[in-house]
Short mmCIF file of C-alpha atoms and ligand atoms in Angstrom, two decimals:
data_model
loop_
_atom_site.label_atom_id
_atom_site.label_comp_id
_atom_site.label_asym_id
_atom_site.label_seq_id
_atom_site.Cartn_x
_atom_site.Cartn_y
_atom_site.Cartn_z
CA UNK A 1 -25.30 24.08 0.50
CA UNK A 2 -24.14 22.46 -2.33
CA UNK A 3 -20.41 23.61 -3.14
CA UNK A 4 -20.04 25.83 -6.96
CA UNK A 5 -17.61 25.91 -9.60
CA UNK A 6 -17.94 27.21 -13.14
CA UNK A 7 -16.54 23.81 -14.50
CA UNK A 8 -16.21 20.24 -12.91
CA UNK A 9 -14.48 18.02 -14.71
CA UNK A 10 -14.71 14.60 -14.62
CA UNK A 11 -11.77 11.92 -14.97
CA UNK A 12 -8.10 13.33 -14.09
CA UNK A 13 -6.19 11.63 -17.12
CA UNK A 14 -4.16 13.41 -19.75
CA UNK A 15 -7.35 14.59 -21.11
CA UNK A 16 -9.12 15.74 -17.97
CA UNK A 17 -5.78 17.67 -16.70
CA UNK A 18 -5.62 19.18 -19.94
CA UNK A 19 -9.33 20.59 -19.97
CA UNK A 20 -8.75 21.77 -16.32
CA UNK A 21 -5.88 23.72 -17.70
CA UNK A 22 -6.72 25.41 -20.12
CA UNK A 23 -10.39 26.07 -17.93
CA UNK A 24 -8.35 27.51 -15.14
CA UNK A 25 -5.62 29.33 -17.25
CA UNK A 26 -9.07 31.22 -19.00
CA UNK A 27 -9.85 32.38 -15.34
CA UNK A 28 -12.61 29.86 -14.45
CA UNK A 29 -13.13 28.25 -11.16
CA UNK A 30 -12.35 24.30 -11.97
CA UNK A 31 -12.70 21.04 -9.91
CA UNK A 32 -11.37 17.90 -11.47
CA UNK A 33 -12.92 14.99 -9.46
CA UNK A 34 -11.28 11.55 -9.75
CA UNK A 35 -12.13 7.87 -8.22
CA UNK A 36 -8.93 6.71 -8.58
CA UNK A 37 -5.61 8.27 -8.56
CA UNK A 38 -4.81 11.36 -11.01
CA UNK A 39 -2.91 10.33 -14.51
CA UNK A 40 -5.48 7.43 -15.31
CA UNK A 41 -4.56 5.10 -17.53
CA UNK A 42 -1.15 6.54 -17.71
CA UNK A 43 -0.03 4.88 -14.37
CA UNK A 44 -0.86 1.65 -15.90
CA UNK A 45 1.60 2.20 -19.03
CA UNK A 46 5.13 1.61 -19.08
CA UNK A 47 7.09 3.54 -21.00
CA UNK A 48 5.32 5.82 -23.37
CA UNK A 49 6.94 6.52 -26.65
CA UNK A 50 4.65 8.58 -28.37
CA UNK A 51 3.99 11.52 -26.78
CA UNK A 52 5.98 14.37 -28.24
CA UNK A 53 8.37 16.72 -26.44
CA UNK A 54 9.78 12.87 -24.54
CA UNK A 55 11.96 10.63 -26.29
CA UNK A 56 10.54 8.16 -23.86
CA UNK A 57 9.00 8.32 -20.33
CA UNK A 58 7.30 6.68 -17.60
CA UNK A 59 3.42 6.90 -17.58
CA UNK A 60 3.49 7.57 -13.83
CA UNK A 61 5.87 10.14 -14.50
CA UNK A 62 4.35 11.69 -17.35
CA UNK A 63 1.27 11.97 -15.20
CA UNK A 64 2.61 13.56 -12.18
CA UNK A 65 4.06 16.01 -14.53
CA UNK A 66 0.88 16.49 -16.40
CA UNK A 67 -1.00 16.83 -12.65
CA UNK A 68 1.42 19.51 -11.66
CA UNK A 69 0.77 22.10 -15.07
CA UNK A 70 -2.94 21.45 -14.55
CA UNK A 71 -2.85 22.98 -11.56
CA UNK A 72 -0.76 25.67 -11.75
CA UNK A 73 -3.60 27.80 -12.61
CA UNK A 74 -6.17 27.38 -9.78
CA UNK A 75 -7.81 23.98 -11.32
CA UNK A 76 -8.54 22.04 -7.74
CA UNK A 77 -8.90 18.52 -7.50
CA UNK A 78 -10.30 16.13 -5.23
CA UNK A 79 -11.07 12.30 -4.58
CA UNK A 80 -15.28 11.69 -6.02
CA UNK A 81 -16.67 8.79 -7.56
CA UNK A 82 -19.22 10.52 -10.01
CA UNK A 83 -22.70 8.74 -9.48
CA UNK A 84 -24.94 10.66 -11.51
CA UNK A 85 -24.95 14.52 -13.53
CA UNK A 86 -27.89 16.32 -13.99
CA UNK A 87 -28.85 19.09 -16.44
CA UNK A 88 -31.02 21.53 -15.47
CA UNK A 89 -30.06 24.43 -18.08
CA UNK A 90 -27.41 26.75 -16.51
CA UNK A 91 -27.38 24.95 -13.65
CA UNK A 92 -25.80 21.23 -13.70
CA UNK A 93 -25.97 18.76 -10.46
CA UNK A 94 -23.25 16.30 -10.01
CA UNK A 95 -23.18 13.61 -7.27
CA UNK A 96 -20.09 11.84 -5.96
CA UNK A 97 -20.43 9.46 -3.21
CA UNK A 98 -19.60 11.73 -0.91
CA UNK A 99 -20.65 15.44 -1.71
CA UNK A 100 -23.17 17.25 -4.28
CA UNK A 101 -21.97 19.78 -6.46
CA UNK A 102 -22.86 23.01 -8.57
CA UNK A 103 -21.77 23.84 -11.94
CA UNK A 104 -21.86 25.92 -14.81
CA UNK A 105 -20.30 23.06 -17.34
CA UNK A 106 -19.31 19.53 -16.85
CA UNK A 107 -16.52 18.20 -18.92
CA UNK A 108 -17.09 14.17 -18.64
CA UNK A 109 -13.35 12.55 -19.18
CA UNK A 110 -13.84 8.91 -17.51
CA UNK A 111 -11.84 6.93 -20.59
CA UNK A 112 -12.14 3.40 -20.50
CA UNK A 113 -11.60 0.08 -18.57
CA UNK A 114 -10.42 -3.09 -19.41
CA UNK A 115 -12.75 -5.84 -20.82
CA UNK A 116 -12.89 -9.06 -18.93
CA UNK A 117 -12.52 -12.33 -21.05
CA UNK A 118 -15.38 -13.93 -19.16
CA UNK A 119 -13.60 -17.77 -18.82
CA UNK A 120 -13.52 -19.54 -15.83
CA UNK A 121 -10.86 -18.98 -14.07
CA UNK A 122 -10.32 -14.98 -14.41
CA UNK A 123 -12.32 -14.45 -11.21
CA UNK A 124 -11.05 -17.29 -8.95
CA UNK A 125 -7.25 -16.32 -9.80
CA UNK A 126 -7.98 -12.24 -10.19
CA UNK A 127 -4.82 -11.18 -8.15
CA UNK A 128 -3.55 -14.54 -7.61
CA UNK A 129 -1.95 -14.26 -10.99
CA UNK A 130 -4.66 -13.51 -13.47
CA UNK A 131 -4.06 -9.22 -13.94
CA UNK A 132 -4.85 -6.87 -16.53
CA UNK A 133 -1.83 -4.37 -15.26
CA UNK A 134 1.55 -5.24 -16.25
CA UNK A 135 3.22 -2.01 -14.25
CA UNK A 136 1.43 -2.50 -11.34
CA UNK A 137 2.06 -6.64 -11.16
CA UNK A 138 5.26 -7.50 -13.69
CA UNK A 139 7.95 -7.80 -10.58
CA UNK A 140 5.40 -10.86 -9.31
CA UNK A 141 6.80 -12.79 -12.27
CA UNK A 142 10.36 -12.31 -12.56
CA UNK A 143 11.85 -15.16 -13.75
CA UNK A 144 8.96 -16.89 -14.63
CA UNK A 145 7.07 -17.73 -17.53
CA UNK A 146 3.87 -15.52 -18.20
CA UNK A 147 0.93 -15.66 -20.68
CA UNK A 148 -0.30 -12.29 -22.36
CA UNK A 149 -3.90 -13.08 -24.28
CA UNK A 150 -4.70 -10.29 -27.15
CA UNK A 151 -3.50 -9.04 -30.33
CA UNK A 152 -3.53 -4.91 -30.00
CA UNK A 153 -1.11 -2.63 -28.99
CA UNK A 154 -1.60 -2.78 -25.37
CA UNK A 155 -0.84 -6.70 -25.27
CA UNK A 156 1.62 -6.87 -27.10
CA UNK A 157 3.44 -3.74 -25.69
CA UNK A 158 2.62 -4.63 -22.20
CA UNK A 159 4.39 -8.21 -23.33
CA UNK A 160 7.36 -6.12 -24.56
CA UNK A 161 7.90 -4.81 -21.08
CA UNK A 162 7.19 -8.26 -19.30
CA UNK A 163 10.17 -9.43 -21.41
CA UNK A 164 12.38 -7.32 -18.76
CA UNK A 165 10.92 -9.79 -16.07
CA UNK A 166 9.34 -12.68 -17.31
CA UNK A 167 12.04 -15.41 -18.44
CA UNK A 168 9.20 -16.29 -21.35
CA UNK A 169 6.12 -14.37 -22.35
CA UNK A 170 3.67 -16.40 -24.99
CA UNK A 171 1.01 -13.88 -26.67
CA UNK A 172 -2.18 -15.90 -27.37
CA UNK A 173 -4.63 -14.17 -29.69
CA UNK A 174 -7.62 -15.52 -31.74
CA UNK A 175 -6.27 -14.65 -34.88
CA UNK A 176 -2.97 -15.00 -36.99
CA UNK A 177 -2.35 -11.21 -37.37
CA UNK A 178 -1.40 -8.70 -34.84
CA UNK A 179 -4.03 -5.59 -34.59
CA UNK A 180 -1.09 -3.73 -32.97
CA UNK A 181 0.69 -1.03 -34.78
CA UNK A 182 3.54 -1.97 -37.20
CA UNK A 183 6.45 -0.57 -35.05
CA UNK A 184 5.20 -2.33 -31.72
CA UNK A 185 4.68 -5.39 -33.88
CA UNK A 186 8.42 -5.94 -35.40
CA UNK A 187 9.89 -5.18 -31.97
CA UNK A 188 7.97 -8.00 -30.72
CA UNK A 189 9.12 -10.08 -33.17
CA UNK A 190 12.51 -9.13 -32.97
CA UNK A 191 11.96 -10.28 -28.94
CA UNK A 192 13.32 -13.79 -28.49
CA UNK A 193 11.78 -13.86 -25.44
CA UNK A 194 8.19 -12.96 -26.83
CA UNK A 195 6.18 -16.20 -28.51
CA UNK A 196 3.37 -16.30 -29.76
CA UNK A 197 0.29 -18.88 -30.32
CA UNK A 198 -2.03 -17.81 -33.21
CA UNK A 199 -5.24 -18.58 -33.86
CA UNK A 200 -6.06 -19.52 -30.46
CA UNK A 201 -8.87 -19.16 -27.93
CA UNK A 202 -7.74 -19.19 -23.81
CA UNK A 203 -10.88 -21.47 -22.66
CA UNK A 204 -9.66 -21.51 -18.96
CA UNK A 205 -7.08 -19.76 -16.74
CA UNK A 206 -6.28 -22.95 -14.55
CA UNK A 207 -4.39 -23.08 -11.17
CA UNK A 208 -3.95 -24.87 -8.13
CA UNK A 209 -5.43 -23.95 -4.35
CA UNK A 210 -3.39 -21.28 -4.60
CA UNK A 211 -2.39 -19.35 -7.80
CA UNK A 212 -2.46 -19.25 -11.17
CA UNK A 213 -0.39 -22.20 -13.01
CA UNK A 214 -1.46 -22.22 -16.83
CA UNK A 215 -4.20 -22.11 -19.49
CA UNK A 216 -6.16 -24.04 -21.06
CA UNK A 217 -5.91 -23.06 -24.82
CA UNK A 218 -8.44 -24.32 -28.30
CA UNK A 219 -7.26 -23.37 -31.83
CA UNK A 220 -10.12 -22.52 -33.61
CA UNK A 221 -9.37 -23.30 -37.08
CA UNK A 222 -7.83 -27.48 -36.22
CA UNK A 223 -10.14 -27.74 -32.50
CA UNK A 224 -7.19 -28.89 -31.27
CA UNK A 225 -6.94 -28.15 -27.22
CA UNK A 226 -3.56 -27.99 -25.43
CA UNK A 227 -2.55 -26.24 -21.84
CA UNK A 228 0.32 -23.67 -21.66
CA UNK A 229 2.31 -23.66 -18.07
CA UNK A 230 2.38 -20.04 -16.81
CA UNK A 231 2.79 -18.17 -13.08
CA UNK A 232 0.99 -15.33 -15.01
CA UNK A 233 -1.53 -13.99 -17.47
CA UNK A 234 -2.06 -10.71 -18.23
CA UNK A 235 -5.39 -9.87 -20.65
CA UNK A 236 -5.21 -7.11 -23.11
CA UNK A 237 -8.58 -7.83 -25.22
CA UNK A 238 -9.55 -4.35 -25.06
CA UNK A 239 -11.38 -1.60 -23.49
CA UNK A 240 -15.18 -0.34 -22.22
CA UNK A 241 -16.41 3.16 -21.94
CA UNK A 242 -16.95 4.45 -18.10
CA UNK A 243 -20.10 5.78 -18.64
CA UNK A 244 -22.86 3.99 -16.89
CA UNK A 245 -23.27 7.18 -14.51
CA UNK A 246 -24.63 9.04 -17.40
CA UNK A 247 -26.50 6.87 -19.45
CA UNK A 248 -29.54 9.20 -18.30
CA UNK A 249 -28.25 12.34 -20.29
CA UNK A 250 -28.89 10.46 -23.50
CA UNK A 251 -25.38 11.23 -24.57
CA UNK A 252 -24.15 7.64 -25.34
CA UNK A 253 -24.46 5.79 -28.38
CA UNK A 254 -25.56 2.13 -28.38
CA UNK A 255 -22.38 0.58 -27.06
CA UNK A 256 -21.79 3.21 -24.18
CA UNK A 257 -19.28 5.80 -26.02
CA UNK A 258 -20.33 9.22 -26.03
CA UNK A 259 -20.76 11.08 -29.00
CA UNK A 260 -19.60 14.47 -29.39
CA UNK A 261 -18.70 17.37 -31.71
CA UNK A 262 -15.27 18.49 -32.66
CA UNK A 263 -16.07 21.39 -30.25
CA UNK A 264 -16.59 18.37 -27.70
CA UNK A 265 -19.84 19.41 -27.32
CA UNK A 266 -22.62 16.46 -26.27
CA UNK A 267 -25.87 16.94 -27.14
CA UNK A 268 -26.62 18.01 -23.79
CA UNK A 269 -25.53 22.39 -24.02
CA UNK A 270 -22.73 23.02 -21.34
CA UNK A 271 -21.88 19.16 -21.22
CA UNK A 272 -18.50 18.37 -22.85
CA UNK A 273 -16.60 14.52 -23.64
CA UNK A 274 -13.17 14.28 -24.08
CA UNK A 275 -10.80 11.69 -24.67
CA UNK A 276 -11.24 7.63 -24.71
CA UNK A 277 -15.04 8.18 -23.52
CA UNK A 278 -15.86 9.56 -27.04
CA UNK A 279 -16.51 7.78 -30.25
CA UNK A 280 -13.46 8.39 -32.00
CA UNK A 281 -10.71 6.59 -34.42
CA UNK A 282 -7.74 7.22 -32.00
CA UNK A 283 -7.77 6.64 -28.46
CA UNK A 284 -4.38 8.08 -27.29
CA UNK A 285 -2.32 10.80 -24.37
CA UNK A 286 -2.33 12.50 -27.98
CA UNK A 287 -5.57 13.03 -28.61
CA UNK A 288 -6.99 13.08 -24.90
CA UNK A 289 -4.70 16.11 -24.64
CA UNK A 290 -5.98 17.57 -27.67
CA UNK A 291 -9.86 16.81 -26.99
CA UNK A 292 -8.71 18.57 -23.36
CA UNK A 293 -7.42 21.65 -24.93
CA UNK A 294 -10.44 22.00 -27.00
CA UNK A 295 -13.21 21.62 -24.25
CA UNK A 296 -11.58 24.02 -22.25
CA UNK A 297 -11.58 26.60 -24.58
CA UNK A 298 -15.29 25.73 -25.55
CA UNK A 299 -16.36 25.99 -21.80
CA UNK A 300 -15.32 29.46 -21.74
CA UNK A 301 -17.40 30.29 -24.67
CA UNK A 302 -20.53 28.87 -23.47
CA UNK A 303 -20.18 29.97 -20.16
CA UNK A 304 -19.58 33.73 -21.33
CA UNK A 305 -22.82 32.60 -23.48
CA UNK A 306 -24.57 31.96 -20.32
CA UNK A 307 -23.52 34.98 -18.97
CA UNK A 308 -25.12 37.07 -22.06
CA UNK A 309 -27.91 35.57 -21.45
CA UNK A 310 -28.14 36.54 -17.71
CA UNK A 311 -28.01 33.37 -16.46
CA UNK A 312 -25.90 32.26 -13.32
CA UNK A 313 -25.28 29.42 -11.08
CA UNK A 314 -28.56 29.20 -8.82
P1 FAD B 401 -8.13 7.88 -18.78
O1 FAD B 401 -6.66 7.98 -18.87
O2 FAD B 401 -8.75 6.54 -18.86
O3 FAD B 401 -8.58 8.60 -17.42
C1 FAD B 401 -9.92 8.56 -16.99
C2 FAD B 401 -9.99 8.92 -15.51
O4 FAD B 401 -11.36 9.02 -15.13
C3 FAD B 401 -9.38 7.85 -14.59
O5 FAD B 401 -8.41 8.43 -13.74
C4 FAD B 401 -10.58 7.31 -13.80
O6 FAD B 401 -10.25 6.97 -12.45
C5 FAD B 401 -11.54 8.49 -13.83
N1 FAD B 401 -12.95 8.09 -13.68
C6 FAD B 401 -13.64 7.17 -14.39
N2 FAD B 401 -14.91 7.11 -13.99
C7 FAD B 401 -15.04 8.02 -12.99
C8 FAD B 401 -16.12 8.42 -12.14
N3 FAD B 401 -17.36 7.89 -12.25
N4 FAD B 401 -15.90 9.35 -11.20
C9 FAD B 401 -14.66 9.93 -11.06
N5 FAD B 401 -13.61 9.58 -11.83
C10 FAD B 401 -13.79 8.64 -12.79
N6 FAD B 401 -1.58 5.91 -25.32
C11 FAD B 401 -0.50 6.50 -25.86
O7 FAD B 401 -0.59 7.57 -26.45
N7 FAD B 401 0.74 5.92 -25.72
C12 FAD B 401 0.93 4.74 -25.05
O8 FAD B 401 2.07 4.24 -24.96
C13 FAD B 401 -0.21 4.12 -24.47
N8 FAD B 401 -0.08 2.95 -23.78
C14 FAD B 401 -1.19 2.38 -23.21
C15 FAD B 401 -1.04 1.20 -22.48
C16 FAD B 401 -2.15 0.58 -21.91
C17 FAD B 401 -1.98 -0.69 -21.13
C18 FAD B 401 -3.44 1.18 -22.04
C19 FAD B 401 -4.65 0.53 -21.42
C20 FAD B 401 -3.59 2.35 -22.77
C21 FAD B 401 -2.47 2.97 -23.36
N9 FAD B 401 -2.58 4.14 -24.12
C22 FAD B 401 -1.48 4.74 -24.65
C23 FAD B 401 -3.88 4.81 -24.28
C24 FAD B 401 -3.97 6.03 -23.30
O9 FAD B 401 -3.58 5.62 -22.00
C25 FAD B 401 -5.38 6.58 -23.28
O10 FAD B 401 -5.76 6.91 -24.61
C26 FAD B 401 -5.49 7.83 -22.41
O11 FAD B 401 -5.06 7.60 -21.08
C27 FAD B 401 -6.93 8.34 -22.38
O12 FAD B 401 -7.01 9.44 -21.54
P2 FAD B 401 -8.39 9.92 -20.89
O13 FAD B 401 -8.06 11.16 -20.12
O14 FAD B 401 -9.43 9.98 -21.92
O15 FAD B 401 -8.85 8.74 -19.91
P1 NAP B 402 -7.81 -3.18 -28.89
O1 NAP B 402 -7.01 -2.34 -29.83
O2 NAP B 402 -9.28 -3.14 -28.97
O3 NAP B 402 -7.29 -4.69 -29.05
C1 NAP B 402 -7.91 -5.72 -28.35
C2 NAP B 402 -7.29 -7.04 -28.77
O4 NAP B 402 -7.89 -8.08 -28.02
C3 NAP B 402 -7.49 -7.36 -30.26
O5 NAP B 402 -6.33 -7.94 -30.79
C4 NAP B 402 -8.66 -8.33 -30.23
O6 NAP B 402 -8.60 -9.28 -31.26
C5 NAP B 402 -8.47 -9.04 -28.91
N1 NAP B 402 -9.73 -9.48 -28.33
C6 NAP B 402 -10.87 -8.78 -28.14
N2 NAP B 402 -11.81 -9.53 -27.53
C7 NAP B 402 -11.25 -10.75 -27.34
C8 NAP B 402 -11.71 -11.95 -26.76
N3 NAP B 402 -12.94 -12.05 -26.23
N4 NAP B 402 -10.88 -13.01 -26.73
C9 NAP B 402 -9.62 -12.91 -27.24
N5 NAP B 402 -9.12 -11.80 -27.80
C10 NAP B 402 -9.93 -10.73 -27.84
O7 NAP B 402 -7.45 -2.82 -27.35
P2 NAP B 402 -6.07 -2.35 -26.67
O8 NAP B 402 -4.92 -3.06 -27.26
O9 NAP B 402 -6.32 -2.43 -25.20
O10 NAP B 402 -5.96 -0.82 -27.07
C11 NAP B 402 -6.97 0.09 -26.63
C12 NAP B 402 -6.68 1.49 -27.16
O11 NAP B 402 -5.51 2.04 -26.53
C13 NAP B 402 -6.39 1.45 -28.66
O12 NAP B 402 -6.94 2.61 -29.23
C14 NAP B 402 -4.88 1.48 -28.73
O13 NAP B 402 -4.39 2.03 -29.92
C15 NAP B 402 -4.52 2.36 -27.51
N6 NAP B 402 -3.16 2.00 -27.05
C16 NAP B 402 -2.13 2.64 -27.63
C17 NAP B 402 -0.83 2.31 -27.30
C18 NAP B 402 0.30 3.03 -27.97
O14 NAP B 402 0.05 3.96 -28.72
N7 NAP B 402 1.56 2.68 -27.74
C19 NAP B 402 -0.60 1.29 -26.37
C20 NAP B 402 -1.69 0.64 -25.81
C21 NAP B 402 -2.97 0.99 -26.17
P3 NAP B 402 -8.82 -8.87 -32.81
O15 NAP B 402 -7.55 -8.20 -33.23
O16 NAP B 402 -9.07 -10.17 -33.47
O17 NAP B 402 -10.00 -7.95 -32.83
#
């Protein structure tokens, strides 16, 4: 028999732990199923500056914090890799590759993953010195000269923290204006370790039998083409929704987000989207947290809903 909570929620970052919260804190039975490990993109950040109550703090830290308050209420969480949700009224399916479950409400909280550059190159060298993770493989490069391609906060903050590692880091992006925010930007600046090529399209990431040894580089407003020497590039050209799993719910807009209310309500009744999955302005811990607080509150209503309507879990 399939196993039955009131709420499943899917994705364990800041937003995810915050919906199972405030779920579990309102007396509902909560599972928060994850593919990877709990804290999402947070383990991936350095140090995160923005997030109030911390002057500055680790993302891994920040997340095993976060993990810990989620569950202090009687939210459980296990390991699933969410293949497909079904609706079927009160009664919602969810599939993992390893176990089916019941549900009252699913709260879908997947965020986002990195978008490939697509030039040759990026697959050959993909952990041989090509990485889109500058926590998990910085330490590979200290001393050495690395190559961060993009132009929005995560490059060039990522880049920031390379500088404590790399001996030189050279931003490439295809313009001649940073998209990142104005305080990342004039620290970057201020960096004399940070360079940057404007302007600029990475063609190819090239290398030798074994790793990763430069780039091959086009400005697109002379067509000149030079290479760049590197032991490392890191992209940064932005991020996907992870939400091919539920493209049957017909809660996705045309490039994959999902579209919800401010209640977080899909158009599906008693299936939420929080955080980075949802077409939104702001795609921070912020406002994952605050998307998280909200759902969890507005499961409770519509499962006391259910239950004026006589409905239950079949
Ligand atoms: P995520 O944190 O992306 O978590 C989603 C979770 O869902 C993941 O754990 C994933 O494994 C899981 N998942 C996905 N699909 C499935 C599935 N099918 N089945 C089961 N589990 C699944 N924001 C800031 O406020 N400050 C910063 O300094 C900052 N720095 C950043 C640095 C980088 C490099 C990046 C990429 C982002 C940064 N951000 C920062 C943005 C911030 O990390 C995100 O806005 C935030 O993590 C979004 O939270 P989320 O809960 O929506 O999703
Ligand atoms: P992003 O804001 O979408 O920026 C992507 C960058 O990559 C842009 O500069 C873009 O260039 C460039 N780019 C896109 N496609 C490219 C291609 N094919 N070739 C070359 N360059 C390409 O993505 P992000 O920086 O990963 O940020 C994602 C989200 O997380 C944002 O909402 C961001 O605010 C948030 N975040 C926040 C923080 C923080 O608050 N400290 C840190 C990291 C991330 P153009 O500028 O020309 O479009």
């Amino acid at each position: 028999m399939a196993k039955q909570y009131d709420v499943i929620v899917i994705g364990a970052g800041p937003g995810g732990m915050t919906a199972a919260l405030y779920a579990s804190r309102a007396n509902l039975s909560v599972l928060m199923l994850d593919r990877g490990i709990y804290g999402g993109q947070m383990n991936n950040t350095a140090a995160i500056e923005n997030y109030p109550g911390f002057s500055s703090v680790m993302g891994p830290d920040l997340a095993e914090d976060m993990y810990k308050g989620s569950t202090q209420f009687g939210a459980e969480y296990a390991y699933g890799s969410v293949e497909s949700v079904e609706d079927h009224g009160a009664t919602k399916v969810v599939t993992t590759d390893t176990e089916t479950y019941e549900t009252k409400a699913v709260v879908i909280a997947t965020g986002s993953e990195y978008r490939k550059l697509g030039v040759p190159g990026e697959e050959t060298y993909g952990g041989r010195g090509v990485s889109y993770c500058a926590v998990c493989d910085g330490a590979f490069f200290k001393g050495r000269e690395v190559i961060v391609v993009g132009g929005g906060d995560s490059a060039v903050e990522e880049g920031l923290y390379l500088t404590q590692l790399a001996s030189k880091v050279t931003v490439i992006h295809r313009r001649d204006q940073l998209r990142a925010q104005k305080v990342i930007q004039d620290r970057a600046f201020a960096n004399e370790k940070m360079n940057f090529v404007w302007n600029s399209n990475v063609e190819e990431i090239l290398g030798d039998d074994k790793k990763v040894t430069g780039v091959k580089v086009k400005n697109n407003q002379t067509g000149e083409e030079t290479t760049i020497d590197a032991s490392g590039v890191f992209i940064y050209v932005g991020i996907l929704p992870k939400t091919e799993q539920f493209t049957n719910l017909g809660i996705t807009d045309k490039t994959g987000w999902i579209e919800a209310n401010d209640h977080m309500e899909t158009k599906v009744p008693g299936i939420f989207a929080i955080g980075d999955v949802r077409v939104k302005d702001l795609r921070q811990i912020t406002t994952a947290v605050g998307d998280g607080g909200i759902a969890g509150q507005q499961v409770f209503k519509y499962i006391e809903s259910l239950a004026d309507n006589g409905a239950a879990v079949k």
